[in-house]
Amino acid sequence: MKTRAEVREELQTVLTAALVGTGLPVAVVYKSQVDDFAGQSPVVGVFSGGSERKRLTRTTWAVTYYYLIMTRVLFEDPTAGATWGADEAEDAIDDIERRIAEVLLEKMIVHEPFWKHVGYTGRTQTTAEVIGGAEYRGEGIEIAVLVA
């Protein structure tokens, strides 16, 4: 059975392939906390959020890993001039969440070899915070991955 760290790395890989690159909306997908994005935007982070193990038999468990996927977008980007402001930041947050939902839905349909089920655990939450001296807007997406 895959460990929680291995599944987190796989999530990072899957999200990077779907979100990062020419014509795609995200600059980088991190698999751990970063204190300063050095102006990068938008960014996504994948963080461990706990585990649940339910006994199936005397020797087996049903294991679910929980994760927090955090999106962050510069609220205003002075280097982009008048082309990036609050409206563009909100649009980017919305677009990235939709793309993440599509990736997770695809994984539920395809059933990766070690993912029996993946999905949101509830509603997402938007945030605003200062990171590395820059104001970011973001969205927290809590997901669960049933692995065994």
Short mmCIF file of C-alpha atoms in Angstrom, two decimals:
data_model
loop_
_atom_site.label_atom_id
_atom_site.label_comp_id
_atom_site.label_asym_id
_atom_site.label_seq_id
_atom_site.Cartn_x
_atom_site.Cartn_y
_atom_site.Cartn_z
CA MET A 1 0.00 0.00 0.00
CA LYS A 2 1.21 3.49 -0.83
CA THR A 3 2.16 5.77 2.05
CA ARG A 4 0.52 9.14 2.60
CA ALA A 5 3.75 10.84 1.44
CA GLU A 6 3.81 8.77 -1.76
CA VAL A 7 0.20 9.67 -2.57
CA ARG A 8 0.95 13.36 -1.85
CA GLU A 9 3.85 13.20 -4.33
CA GLU A 10 1.56 11.53 -6.88
CA LEU A 11 -1.01 14.29 -6.37
CA GLN A 12 1.72 16.87 -6.95
CA THR A 13 2.76 15.09 -10.16
CA VAL A 14 -0.81 14.79 -11.45
CA LEU A 15 -1.63 18.43 -10.67
CA THR A 16 1.65 19.65 -12.18
CA ALA A 17 0.91 17.82 -15.43
CA ALA A 18 -2.59 19.31 -15.58
CA LEU A 19 -1.86 22.86 -14.39
CA VAL A 20 1.75 23.85 -15.17
CA GLY A 21 3.19 24.62 -18.59
CA THR A 22 2.70 26.80 -21.62
CA GLY A 23 -0.89 28.03 -21.79
CA LEU A 24 -1.77 26.52 -18.39
CA PRO A 25 -2.72 28.64 -15.37
CA VAL A 26 -0.21 27.70 -12.63
CA ALA A 27 3.49 28.57 -12.23
CA VAL A 28 4.37 25.71 -9.84
CA VAL A 29 2.81 23.00 -7.64
CA TYR A 30 4.53 22.52 -4.28
CA LYS A 31 4.33 19.39 -2.12
CA SER A 32 5.23 21.16 1.13
CA GLN A 33 4.95 24.54 2.84
CA VAL A 34 6.79 27.46 1.24
CA ASP A 35 7.33 30.68 3.20
CA ASP A 36 7.95 32.97 0.22
CA PHE A 37 6.81 32.40 -3.36
CA ALA A 38 9.25 35.08 -4.59
CA GLY A 39 6.48 36.68 -6.63
CA GLN A 40 5.43 33.44 -8.35
CA SER A 41 1.74 33.32 -9.14
CA PRO A 42 -0.49 31.40 -9.34
CA VAL A 43 0.86 28.58 -7.18
CA VAL A 44 -0.66 25.42 -5.73
CA GLY A 45 0.43 23.47 -2.66
CA VAL A 46 -0.48 19.92 -1.65
CA PHE A 47 -0.34 19.26 2.09
CA SER A 48 -1.00 16.18 4.22
CA GLY A 49 -4.17 16.48 6.27
CA GLY A 50 -4.38 13.27 8.27
CA SER A 51 -5.32 9.62 7.87
CA GLU A 52 -8.25 7.39 8.70
CA ARG A 53 -7.92 3.64 9.14
CA LYS A 54 -11.00 1.48 9.53
CA ARG A 55 -10.65 -2.17 10.39
CA LEU A 56 -12.09 -4.44 7.68
CA THR A 57 -10.92 -7.79 9.03
CA ARG A 58 -8.50 -8.94 11.71
CA THR A 59 -5.57 -8.24 9.36
CA THR A 60 -6.72 -5.54 6.94
CA TRP A 61 -7.62 -1.85 7.01
CA ALA A 62 -9.53 0.52 4.76
CA VAL A 63 -7.15 3.49 4.57
CA THR A 64 -8.12 7.02 3.59
CA TYR A 65 -5.57 9.84 3.35
CA TYR A 66 -6.68 13.45 3.62
CA TYR A 67 -5.00 16.40 1.91
CA LEU A 68 -5.35 20.15 1.65
CA ILE A 69 -4.79 21.56 -1.82
CA MET A 70 -4.12 25.31 -1.47
CA THR A 71 -4.26 27.63 -4.45
CA ARG A 72 -2.70 31.08 -4.18
CA VAL A 73 -2.80 33.96 -6.64
CA LEU A 74 -1.26 37.42 -6.35
CA PHE A 75 -4.08 39.85 -5.58
CA GLU A 76 -2.39 42.56 -7.58
CA ASP A 77 0.78 42.15 -9.61
CA PRO A 78 2.66 45.43 -10.01
CA THR A 79 4.99 43.83 -12.57
CA ALA A 80 2.02 43.14 -14.87
CA GLY A 81 0.94 46.78 -14.95
CA ALA A 82 -2.78 47.32 -15.47
CA THR A 83 -3.26 43.81 -16.86
CA TRP A 84 -3.51 42.05 -13.48
CA GLY A 85 -5.72 43.11 -10.60
CA ALA A 86 -8.49 41.91 -8.32
CA ASP A 87 -10.78 40.73 -11.16
CA GLU A 88 -8.04 38.66 -12.79
CA ALA A 89 -7.06 37.16 -9.41
CA GLU A 90 -10.65 36.05 -8.74
CA ASP A 91 -10.98 34.62 -12.26
CA ALA A 92 -7.71 32.69 -11.81
CA ILE A 93 -8.86 31.22 -8.47
CA ASP A 94 -12.12 30.09 -10.09
CA ASP A 95 -10.37 28.59 -13.12
CA ILE A 96 -7.78 26.70 -11.08
CA GLU A 97 -10.43 25.20 -8.77
CA ARG A 98 -12.43 24.03 -11.80
CA ARG A 99 -9.35 22.43 -13.35
CA ILE A 100 -8.45 20.68 -10.08
CA ALA A 101 -12.02 19.32 -9.84
CA GLU A 102 -11.74 18.00 -13.41
CA VAL A 103 -8.43 16.25 -12.63
CA LEU A 104 -9.88 14.61 -9.51
CA LEU A 105 -13.00 13.53 -11.39
CA GLU A 106 -10.82 11.95 -14.08
CA LYS A 107 -8.85 10.08 -11.40
CA MET A 108 -12.11 8.79 -9.88
CA ILE A 109 -13.23 7.50 -13.28
CA VAL A 110 -9.86 6.03 -14.29
CA HIS A 111 -9.12 4.54 -10.83
CA GLU A 112 -5.39 4.89 -10.55
CA PRO A 113 -3.80 1.61 -9.45
CA PHE A 114 -3.68 2.70 -5.80
CA TRP A 115 -6.57 5.22 -5.69
CA LYS A 116 -9.87 3.47 -5.08
CA HIS A 117 -11.71 6.77 -4.63
CA VAL A 118 -10.82 10.48 -4.53
CA GLY A 119 -13.05 13.46 -3.89
CA TYR A 120 -13.75 16.66 -2.03
CA THR A 121 -14.57 16.27 1.68
CA GLY A 122 -16.84 19.34 1.68
CA ARG A 123 -16.96 22.87 0.39
CA THR A 124 -13.85 24.84 -0.42
CA GLN A 125 -12.78 27.93 1.52
CA THR A 126 -11.27 31.11 0.11
CA THR A 127 -8.52 32.99 1.92
CA ALA A 128 -6.48 36.18 1.81
CA GLU A 129 -3.01 36.37 3.30
CA VAL A 130 0.34 38.07 3.01
CA ILE A 131 3.20 35.74 2.02
CA GLY A 132 6.72 37.04 1.53
CA GLY A 133 5.41 40.60 1.69
CA ALA A 134 2.89 40.10 -1.14
CA GLU A 135 -0.89 39.85 -0.81
CA TYR A 136 -2.31 36.58 -2.12
CA ARG A 137 -5.88 35.37 -2.53
CA GLY A 138 -6.42 31.65 -2.44
CA GLU A 139 -8.68 28.69 -1.99
CA GLY A 140 -8.36 25.64 0.25
CA ILE A 141 -9.66 22.39 -1.20
CA GLU A 142 -9.86 19.46 1.23
CA ILE A 143 -9.83 16.06 -0.42
CA ALA A 144 -9.85 12.42 0.63
CA VAL A 145 -8.08 9.58 -1.21
CA LEU A 146 -9.16 6.02 -0.38
CA VAL A 147 -6.12 3.83 -1.07
CA ALA A 148 -7.05 0.47 0.42
#
